[in-house]
mmCIF file of C-alpha atoms in Angstrom:
data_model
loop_
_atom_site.group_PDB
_atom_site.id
_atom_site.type_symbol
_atom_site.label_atom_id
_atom_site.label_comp_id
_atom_site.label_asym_id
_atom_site.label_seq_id
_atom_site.Cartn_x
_atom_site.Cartn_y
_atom_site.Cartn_z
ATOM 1 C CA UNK A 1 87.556 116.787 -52.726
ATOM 2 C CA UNK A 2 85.876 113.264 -52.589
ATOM 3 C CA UNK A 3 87.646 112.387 -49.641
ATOM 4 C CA UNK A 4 86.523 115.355 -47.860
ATOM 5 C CA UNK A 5 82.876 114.460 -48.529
ATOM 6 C CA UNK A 6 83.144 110.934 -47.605
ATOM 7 C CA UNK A 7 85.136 112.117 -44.740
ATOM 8 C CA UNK A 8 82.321 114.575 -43.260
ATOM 9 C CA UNK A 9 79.945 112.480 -44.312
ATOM 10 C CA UNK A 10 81.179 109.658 -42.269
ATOM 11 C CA UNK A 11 80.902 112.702 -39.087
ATOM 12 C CA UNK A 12 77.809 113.493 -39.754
ATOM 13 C CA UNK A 13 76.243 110.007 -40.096
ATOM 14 C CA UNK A 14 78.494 109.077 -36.625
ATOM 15 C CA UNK A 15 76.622 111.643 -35.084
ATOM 16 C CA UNK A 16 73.426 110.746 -36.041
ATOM 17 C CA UNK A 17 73.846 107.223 -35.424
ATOM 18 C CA UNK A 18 75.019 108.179 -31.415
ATOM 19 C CA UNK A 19 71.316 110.577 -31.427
ATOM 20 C CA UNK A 20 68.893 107.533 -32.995
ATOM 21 C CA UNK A 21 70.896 104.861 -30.424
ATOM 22 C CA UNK A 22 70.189 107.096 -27.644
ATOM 23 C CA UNK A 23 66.176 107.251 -28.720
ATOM 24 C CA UNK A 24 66.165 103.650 -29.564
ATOM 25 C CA UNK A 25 67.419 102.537 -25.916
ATOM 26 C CA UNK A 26 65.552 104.971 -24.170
ATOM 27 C CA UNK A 27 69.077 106.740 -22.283
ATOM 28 C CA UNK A 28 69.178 110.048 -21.526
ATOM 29 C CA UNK A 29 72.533 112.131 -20.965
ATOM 30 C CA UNK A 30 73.761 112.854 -17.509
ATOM 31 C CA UNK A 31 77.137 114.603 -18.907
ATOM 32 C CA UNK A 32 78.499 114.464 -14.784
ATOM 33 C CA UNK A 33 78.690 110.799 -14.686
ATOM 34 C CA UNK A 34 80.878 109.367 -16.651
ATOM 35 C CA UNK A 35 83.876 108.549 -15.753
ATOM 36 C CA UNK A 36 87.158 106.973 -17.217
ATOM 37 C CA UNK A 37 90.254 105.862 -14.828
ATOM 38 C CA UNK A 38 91.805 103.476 -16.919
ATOM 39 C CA UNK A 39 95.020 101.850 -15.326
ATOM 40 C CA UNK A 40 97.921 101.594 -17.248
ATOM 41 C CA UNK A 41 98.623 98.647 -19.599
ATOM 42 C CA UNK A 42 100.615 95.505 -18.258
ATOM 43 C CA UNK A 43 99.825 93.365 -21.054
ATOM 44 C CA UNK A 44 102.153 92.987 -24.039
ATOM 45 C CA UNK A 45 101.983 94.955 -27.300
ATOM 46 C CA UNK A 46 100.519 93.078 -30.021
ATOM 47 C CA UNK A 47 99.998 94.473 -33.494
ATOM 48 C CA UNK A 48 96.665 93.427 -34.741
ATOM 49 C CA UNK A 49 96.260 90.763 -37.414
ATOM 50 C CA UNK A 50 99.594 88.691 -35.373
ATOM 51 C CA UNK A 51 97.602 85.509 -34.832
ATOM 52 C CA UNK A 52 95.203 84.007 -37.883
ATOM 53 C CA UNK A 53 93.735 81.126 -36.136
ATOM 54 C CA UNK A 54 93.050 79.070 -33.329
ATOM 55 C CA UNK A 55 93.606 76.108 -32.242
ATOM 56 C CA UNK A 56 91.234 73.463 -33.195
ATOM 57 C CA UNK A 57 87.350 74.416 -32.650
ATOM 58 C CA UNK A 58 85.085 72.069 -30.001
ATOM 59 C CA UNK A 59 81.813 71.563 -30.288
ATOM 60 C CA UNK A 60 78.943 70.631 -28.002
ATOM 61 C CA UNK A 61 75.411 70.346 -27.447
ATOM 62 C CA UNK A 62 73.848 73.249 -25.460
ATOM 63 C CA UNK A 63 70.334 74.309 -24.933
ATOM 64 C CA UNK A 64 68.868 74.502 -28.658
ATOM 65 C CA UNK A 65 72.265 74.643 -30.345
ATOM 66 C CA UNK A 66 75.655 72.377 -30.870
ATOM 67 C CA UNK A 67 78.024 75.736 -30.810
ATOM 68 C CA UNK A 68 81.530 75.393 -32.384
ATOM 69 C CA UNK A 69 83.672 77.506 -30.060
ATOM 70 C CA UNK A 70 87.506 77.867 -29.624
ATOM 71 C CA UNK A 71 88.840 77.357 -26.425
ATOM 72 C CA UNK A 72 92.196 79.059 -25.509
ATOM 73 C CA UNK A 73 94.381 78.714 -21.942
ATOM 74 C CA UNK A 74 93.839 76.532 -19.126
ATOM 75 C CA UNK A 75 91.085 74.106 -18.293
ATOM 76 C CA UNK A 76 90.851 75.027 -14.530
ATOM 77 C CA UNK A 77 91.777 78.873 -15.135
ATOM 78 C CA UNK A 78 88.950 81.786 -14.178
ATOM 79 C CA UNK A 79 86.502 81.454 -17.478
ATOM 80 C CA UNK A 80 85.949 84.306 -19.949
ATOM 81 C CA UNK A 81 83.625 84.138 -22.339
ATOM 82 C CA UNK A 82 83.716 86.459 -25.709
ATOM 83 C CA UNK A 83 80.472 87.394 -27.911
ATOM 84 C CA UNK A 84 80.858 88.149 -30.925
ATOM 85 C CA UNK A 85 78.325 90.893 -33.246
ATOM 86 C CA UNK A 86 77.055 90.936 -36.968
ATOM 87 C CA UNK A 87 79.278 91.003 -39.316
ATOM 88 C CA UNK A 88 81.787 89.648 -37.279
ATOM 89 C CA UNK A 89 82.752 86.119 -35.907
ATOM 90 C CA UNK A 90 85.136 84.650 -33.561
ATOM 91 C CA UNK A 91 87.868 86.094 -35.539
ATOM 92 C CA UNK A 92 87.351 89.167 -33.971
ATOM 93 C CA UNK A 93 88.753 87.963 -30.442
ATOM 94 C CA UNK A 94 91.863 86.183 -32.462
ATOM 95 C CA UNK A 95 94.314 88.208 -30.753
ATOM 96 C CA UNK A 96 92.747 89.004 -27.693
ATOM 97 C CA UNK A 97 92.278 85.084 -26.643
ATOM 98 C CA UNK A 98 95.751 84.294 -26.426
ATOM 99 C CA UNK A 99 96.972 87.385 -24.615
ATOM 100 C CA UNK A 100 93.839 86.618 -22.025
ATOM 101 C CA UNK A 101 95.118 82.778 -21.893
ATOM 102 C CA UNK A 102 99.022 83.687 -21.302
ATOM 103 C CA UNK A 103 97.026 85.356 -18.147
ATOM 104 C CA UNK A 104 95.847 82.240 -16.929
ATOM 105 C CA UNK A 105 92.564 82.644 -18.204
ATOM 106 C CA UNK A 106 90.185 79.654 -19.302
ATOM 107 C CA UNK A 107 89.192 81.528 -22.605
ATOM 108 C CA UNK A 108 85.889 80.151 -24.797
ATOM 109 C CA UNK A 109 84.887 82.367 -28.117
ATOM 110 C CA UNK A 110 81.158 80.651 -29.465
ATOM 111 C CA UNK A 111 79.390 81.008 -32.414
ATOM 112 C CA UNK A 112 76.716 82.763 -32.081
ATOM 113 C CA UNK A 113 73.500 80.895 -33.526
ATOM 114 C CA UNK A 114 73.479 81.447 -37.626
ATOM 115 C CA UNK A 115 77.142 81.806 -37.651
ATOM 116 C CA UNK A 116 80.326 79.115 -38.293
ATOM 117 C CA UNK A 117 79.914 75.276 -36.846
ATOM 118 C CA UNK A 118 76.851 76.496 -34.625
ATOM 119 C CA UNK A 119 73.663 74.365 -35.858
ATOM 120 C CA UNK A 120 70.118 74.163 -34.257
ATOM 121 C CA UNK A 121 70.014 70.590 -32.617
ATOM 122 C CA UNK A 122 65.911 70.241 -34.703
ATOM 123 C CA UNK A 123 65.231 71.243 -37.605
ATOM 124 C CA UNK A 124 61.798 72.633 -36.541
ATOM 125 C CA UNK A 125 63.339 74.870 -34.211
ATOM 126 C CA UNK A 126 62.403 78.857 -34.952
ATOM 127 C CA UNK A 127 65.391 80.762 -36.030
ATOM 128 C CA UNK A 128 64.611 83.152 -33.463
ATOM 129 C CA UNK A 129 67.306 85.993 -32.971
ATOM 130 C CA UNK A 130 65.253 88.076 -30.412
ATOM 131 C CA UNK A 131 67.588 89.360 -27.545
ATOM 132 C CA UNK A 132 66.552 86.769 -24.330
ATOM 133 C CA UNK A 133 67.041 83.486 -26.757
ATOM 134 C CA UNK A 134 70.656 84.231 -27.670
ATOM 135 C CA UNK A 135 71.414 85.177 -23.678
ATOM 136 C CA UNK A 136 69.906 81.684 -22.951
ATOM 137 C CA UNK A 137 71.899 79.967 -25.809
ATOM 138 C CA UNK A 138 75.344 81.716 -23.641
ATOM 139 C CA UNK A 139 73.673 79.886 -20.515
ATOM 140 C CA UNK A 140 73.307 76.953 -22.058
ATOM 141 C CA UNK A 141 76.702 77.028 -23.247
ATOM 142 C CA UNK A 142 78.273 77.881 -19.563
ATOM 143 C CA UNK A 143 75.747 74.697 -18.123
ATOM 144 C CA UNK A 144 77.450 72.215 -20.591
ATOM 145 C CA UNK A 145 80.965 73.054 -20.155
ATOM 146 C CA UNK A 146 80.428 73.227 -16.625
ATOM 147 C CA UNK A 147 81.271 76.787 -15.649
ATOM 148 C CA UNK A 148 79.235 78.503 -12.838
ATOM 149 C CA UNK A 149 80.293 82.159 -13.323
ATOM 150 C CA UNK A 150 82.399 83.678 -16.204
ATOM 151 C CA UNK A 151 83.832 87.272 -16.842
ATOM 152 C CA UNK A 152 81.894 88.106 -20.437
ATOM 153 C CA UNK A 153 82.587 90.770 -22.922
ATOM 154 C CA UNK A 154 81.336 91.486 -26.538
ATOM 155 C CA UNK A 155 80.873 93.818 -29.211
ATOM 156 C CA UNK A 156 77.601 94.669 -31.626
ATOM 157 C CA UNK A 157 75.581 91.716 -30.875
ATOM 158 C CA UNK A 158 77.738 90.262 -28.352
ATOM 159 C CA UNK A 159 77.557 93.609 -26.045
ATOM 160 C CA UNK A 160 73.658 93.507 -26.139
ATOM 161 C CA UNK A 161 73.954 89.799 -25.022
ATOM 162 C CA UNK A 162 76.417 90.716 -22.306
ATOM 163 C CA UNK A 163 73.937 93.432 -20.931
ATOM 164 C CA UNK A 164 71.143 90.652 -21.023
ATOM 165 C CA UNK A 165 72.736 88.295 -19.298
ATOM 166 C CA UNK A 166 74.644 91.008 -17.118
ATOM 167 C CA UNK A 167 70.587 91.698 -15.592
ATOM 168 C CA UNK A 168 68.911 88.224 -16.398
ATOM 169 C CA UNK A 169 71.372 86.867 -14.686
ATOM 170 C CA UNK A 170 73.729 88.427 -12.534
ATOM 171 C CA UNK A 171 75.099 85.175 -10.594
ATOM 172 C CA UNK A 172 76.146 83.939 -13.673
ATOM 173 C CA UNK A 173 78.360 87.398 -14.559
ATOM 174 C CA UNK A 174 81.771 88.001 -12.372
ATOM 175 C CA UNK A 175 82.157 91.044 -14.626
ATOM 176 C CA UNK A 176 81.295 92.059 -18.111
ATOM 177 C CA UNK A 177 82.557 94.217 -20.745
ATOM 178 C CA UNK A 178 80.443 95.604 -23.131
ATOM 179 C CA UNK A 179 81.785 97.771 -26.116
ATOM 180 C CA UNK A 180 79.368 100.675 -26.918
ATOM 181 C CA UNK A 181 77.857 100.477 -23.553
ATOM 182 C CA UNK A 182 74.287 99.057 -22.909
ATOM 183 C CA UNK A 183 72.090 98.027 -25.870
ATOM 184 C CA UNK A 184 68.989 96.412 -24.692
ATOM 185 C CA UNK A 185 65.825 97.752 -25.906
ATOM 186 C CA UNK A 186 62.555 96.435 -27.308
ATOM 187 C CA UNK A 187 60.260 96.211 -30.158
ATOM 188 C CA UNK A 188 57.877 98.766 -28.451
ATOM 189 C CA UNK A 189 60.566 100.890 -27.243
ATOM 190 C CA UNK A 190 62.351 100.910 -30.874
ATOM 191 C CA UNK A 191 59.024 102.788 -32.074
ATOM 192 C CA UNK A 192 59.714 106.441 -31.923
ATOM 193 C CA UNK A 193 60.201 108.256 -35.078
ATOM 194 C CA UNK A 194 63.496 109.806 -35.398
ATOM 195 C CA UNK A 195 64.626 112.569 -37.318
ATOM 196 C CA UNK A 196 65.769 111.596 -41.170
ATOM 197 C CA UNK A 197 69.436 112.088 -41.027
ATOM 198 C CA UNK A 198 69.730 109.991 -37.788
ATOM 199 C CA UNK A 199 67.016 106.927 -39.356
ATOM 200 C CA UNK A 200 70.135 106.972 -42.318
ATOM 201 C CA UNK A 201 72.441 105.170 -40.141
ATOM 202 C CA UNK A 202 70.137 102.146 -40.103
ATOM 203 C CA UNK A 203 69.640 101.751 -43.729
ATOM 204 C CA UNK A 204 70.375 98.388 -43.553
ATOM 205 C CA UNK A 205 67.950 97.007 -40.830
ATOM 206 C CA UNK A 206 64.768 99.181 -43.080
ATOM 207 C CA UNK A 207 66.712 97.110 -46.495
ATOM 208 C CA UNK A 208 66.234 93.880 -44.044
ATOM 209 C CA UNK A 209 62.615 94.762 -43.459
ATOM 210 C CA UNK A 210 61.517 93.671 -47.041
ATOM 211 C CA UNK A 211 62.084 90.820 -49.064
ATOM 212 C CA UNK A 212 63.945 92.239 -51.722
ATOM 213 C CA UNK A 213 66.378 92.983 -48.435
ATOM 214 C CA UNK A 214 66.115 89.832 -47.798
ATOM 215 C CA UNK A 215 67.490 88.207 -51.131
ATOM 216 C CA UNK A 216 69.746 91.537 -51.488
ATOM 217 C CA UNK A 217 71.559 89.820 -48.322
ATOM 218 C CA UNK A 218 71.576 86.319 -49.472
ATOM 219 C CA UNK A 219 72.667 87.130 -52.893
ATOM 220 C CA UNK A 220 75.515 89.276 -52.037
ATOM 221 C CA UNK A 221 76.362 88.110 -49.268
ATOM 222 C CA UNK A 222 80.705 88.666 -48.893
ATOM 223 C CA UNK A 223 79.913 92.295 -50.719
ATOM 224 C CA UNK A 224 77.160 93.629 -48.175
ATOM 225 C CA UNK A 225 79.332 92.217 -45.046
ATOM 226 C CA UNK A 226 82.846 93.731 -46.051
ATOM 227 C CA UNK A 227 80.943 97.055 -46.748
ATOM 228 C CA UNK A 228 79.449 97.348 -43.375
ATOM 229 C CA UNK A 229 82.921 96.267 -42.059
ATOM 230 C CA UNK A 230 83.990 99.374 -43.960
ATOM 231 C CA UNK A 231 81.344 101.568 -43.038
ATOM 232 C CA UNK A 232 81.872 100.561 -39.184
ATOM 233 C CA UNK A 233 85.238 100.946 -39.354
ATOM 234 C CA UNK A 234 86.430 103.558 -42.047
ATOM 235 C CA UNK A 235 90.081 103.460 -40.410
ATOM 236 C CA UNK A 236 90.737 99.833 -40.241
ATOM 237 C CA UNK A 237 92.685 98.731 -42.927
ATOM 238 C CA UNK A 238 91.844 95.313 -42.927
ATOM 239 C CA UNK A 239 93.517 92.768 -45.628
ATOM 240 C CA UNK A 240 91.267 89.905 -47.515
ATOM 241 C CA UNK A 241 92.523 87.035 -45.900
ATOM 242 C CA UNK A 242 91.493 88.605 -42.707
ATOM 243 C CA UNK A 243 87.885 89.621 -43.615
ATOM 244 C CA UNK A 244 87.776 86.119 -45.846
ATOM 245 C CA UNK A 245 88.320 84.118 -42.801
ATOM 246 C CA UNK A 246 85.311 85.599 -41.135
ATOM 247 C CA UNK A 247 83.085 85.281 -44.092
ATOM 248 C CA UNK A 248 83.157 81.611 -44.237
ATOM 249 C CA UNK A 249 81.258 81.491 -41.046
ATOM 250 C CA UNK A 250 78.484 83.268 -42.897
ATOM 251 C CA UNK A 251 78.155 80.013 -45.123
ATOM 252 C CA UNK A 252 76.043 78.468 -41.947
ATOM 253 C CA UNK A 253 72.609 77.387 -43.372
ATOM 254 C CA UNK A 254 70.752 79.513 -40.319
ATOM 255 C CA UNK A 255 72.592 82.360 -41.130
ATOM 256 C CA UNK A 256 70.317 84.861 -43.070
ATOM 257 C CA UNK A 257 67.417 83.812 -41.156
ATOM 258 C CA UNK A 258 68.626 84.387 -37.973
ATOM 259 C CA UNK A 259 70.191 87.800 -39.620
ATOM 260 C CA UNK A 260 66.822 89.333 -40.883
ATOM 261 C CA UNK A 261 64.821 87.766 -37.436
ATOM 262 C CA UNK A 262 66.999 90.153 -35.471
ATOM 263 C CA UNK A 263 66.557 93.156 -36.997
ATOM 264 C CA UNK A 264 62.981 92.634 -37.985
ATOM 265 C CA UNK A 265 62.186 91.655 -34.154
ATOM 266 C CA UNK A 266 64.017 94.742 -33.174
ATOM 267 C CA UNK A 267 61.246 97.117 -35.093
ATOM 268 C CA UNK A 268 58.430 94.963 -33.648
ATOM 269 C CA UNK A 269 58.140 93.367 -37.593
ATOM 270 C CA UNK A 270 58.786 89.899 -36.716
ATOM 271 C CA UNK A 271 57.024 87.918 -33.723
ATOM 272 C CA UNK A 272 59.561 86.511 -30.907
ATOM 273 C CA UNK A 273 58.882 83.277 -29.014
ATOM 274 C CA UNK A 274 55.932 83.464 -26.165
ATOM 275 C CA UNK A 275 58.429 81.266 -24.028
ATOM 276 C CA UNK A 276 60.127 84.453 -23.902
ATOM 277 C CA UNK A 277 57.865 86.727 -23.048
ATOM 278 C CA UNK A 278 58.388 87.136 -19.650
ATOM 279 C CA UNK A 279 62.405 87.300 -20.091
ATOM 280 C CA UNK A 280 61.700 90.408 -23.020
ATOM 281 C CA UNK A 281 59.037 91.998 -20.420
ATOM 282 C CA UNK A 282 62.290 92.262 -17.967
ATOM 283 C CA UNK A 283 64.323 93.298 -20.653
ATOM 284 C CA UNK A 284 61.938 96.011 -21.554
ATOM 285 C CA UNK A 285 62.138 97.844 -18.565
ATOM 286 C CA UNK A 286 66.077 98.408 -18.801
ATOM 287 C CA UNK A 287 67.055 97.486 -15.868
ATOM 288 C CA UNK A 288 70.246 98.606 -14.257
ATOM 289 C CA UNK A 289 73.692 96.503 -14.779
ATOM 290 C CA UNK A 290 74.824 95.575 -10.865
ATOM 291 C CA UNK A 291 78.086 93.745 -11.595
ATOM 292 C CA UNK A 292 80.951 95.348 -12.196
ATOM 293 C CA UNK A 293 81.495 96.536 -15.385
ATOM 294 C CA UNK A 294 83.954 98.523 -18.378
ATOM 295 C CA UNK A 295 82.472 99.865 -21.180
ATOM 296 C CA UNK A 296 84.403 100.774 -24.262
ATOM 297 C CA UNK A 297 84.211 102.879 -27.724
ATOM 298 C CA UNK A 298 86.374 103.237 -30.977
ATOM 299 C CA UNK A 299 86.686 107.289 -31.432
ATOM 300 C CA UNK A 300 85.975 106.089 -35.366
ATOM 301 C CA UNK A 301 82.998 103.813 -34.826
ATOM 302 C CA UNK A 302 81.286 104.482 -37.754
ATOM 303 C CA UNK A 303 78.416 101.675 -36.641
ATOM 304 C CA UNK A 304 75.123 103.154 -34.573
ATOM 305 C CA UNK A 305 76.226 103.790 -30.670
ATOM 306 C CA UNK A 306 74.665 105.795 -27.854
ATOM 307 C CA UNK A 307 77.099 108.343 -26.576
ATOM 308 C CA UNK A 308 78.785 107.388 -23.055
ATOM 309 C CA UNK A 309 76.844 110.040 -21.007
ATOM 310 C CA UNK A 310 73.996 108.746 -22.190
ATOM 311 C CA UNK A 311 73.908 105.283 -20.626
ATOM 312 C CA UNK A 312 76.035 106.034 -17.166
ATOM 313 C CA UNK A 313 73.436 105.882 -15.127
ATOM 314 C CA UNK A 314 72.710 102.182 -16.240
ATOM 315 C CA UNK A 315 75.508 100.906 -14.140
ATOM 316 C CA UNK A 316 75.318 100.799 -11.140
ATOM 317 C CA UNK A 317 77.987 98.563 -10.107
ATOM 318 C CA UNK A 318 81.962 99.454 -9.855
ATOM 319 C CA UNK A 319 81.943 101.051 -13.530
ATOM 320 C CA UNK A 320 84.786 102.544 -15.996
ATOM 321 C CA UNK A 321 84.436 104.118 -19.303
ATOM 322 C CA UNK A 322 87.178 104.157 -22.288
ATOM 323 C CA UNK A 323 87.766 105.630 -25.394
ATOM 324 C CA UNK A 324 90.050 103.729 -27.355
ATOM 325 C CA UNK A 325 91.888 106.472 -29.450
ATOM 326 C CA UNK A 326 94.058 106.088 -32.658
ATOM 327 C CA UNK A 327 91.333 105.336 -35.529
ATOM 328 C CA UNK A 328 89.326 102.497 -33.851
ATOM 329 C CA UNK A 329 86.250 101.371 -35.313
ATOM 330 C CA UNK A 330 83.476 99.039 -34.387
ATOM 331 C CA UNK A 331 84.840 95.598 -33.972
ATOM 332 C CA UNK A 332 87.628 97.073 -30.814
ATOM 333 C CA UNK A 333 88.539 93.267 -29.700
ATOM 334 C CA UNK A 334 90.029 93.089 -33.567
ATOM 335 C CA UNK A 335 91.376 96.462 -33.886
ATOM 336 C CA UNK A 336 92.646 96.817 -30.546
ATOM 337 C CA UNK A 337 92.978 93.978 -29.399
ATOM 338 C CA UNK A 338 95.512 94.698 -26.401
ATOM 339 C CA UNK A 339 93.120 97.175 -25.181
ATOM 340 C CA UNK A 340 90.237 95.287 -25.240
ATOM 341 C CA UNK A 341 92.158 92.118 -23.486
ATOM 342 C CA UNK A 342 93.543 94.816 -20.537
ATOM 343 C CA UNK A 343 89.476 95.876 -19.588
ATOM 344 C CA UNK A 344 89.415 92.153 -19.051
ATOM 345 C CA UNK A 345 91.599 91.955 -16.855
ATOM 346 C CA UNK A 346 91.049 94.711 -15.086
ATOM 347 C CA UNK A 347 87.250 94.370 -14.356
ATOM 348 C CA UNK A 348 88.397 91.155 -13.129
ATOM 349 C CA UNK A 349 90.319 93.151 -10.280
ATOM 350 C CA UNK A 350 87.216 95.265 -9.659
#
């Protein structure tokens, strides 16, 4: 009996996480347009969880930041960047960056700022988490290692920071993909009351809105992560070592403040940067994706996500749309790794 109840529970909170995304980012449905012509696989099986590391990590001063990333395949091969979310890390593209590399890709998998062996270069620096600074920091990071334009995907955070940089800057973007679709939005568009049941599947960013949140995080910090992990992803049956190898990148000094900045800037709690302002004004309008693109979804993401229909008409450019069947979750570069590695590839060939 409990297993039914947790089982429609987890429906019924899916579905009113898709409803509240769709409010929050201001999409509306348009159930004609989407589409989904997925080629067939050429790259190899892989069962998830085969590779546990990387080689050794790099690290280099860019922008703001000295980001710790791994770098996988050759030096001179077309670059591919990977962006990871919260709770997540560059674990999450373990798999994937060696199945990209055997392709001949240059692959590079950051840390975003507050996670790993990322640092702020000052110590005065704001821990700012608001959407246009972490697109910059993925500039920055492209201007010091010297490549001009890069295919990037992501997932949680990591999508939303595609999409920003996808319409900030477009020169800089071959192709993108962007699990769950497009997730800008803005303090002033996050604003509109929305009905209880859908509000429940962002508990945690109304916990992060108070102190006690706040020290809630800080204090139990491995417990709160591996439960959202479980909550985004009731199907995956991940092992210890495997979430304990992400959690150490959640030891990074920044990493709460950067945590609760997001999610307070998101409801228009916290203050952003003014440098920004004109960067978040763009942002604000939701402008239209123009490069080619893939979008992607877990049919058990248990995390908030706007239903495909709802953000179609928000690319513009050559566009697909998958479902990634079988139990996936939220974090689809872990999970399904193969799959997630094969829209790379492909949007490169669009």
């Amino acid at each position: 009996m409990s297993k039914e109840i947790n089982s429609d529970r987890r429906r019924f909170l899916g579905a009113a996480a898709m409803t509240v995304a769709a409010a929050q980012f201001g999409l509306f449905s348009d159930a004609n347009a989407q589409s989904s012509t997925a080629k067939p696989a050429d790259l190899p099986p892989i069962k998830p969880g085969t590779n546990t590391s990387f080689g050794p990590l790099k690290q280099i001063d860019a922008g703001l930041l000295n980001i710790g990333h791994a770098e996988a395949g050759p030096a001179d091969g077309p670059a591919v960047v990977l962006l990871h979310g919260w709770p997540y890390d560059i674990y999450s593209f373990v798999d994937v960056a060696p199945l990209l590399a055997a392709k001949g890709y240059r692959v590079i998998v950051p840390y975003l700022r507050g996670y790993g062996t990322t640092s702020f270069l000052s110590k005065d620096t704001f821990r700012n988490a608001q959407q246009s600074a972490v697109g910059l920091d993925i500039i920055a990071l492209m201007d010091a290692l010297k490549i001009q334009k890069a295919i990037i995907g992501g997932f949680d955070w990591g999508a939303r920071t595609v999409d920003v940089l996808a319409v900030l800057w477009p020169e800089r973007c071959k192709a993108i993909v962007s699990v769950s679709g497009y997730l800008i939005s803005s303090p002033a568009g996050n604003q509109t009351p929305v009905p209880p049941q859908a509000a429940s599947a962002f508990w945690y960013q109304y916990y992060f809105a108070t102190e006690v949140g706040k020290a809630g995080y800080a204090k139990y910090l491995d417990e709160f992560n591996k439960f959202i992990w479980h909550q985004a992803s009731p199907k995956w049956n991940f092992d210890d070592a495997t979430y304990n190898r992400t959690a150490a990148s959640f030891n990074n000094p920044d990493h709460v403040d950067i945590v609760m900045h997001d999610y307070r800037w998101r409801l228009g709690l916290a203050d952003g940067e003014r440098k920004y302002d004109d960067l978040e004004k763009r942002l604000a309008a939701l402008p239209v994706v123009t490069v080619p693109a893939i979008t992607m979804e877990g049919d058990s993401n248990g995390a908030a996500h706007p239903p495909s229909t709802a953000y179609r008409r928000k690319f513009a450019g050559k566009y697909d749309y998958r479902l990634i069947t079988g139990g996936v979750g939220h974090n689809i570069p872990q999970e399904a790794p193969r799959e997630f590695a094969q829209a790379i590839v492909d949007v490169d060939g669009f």
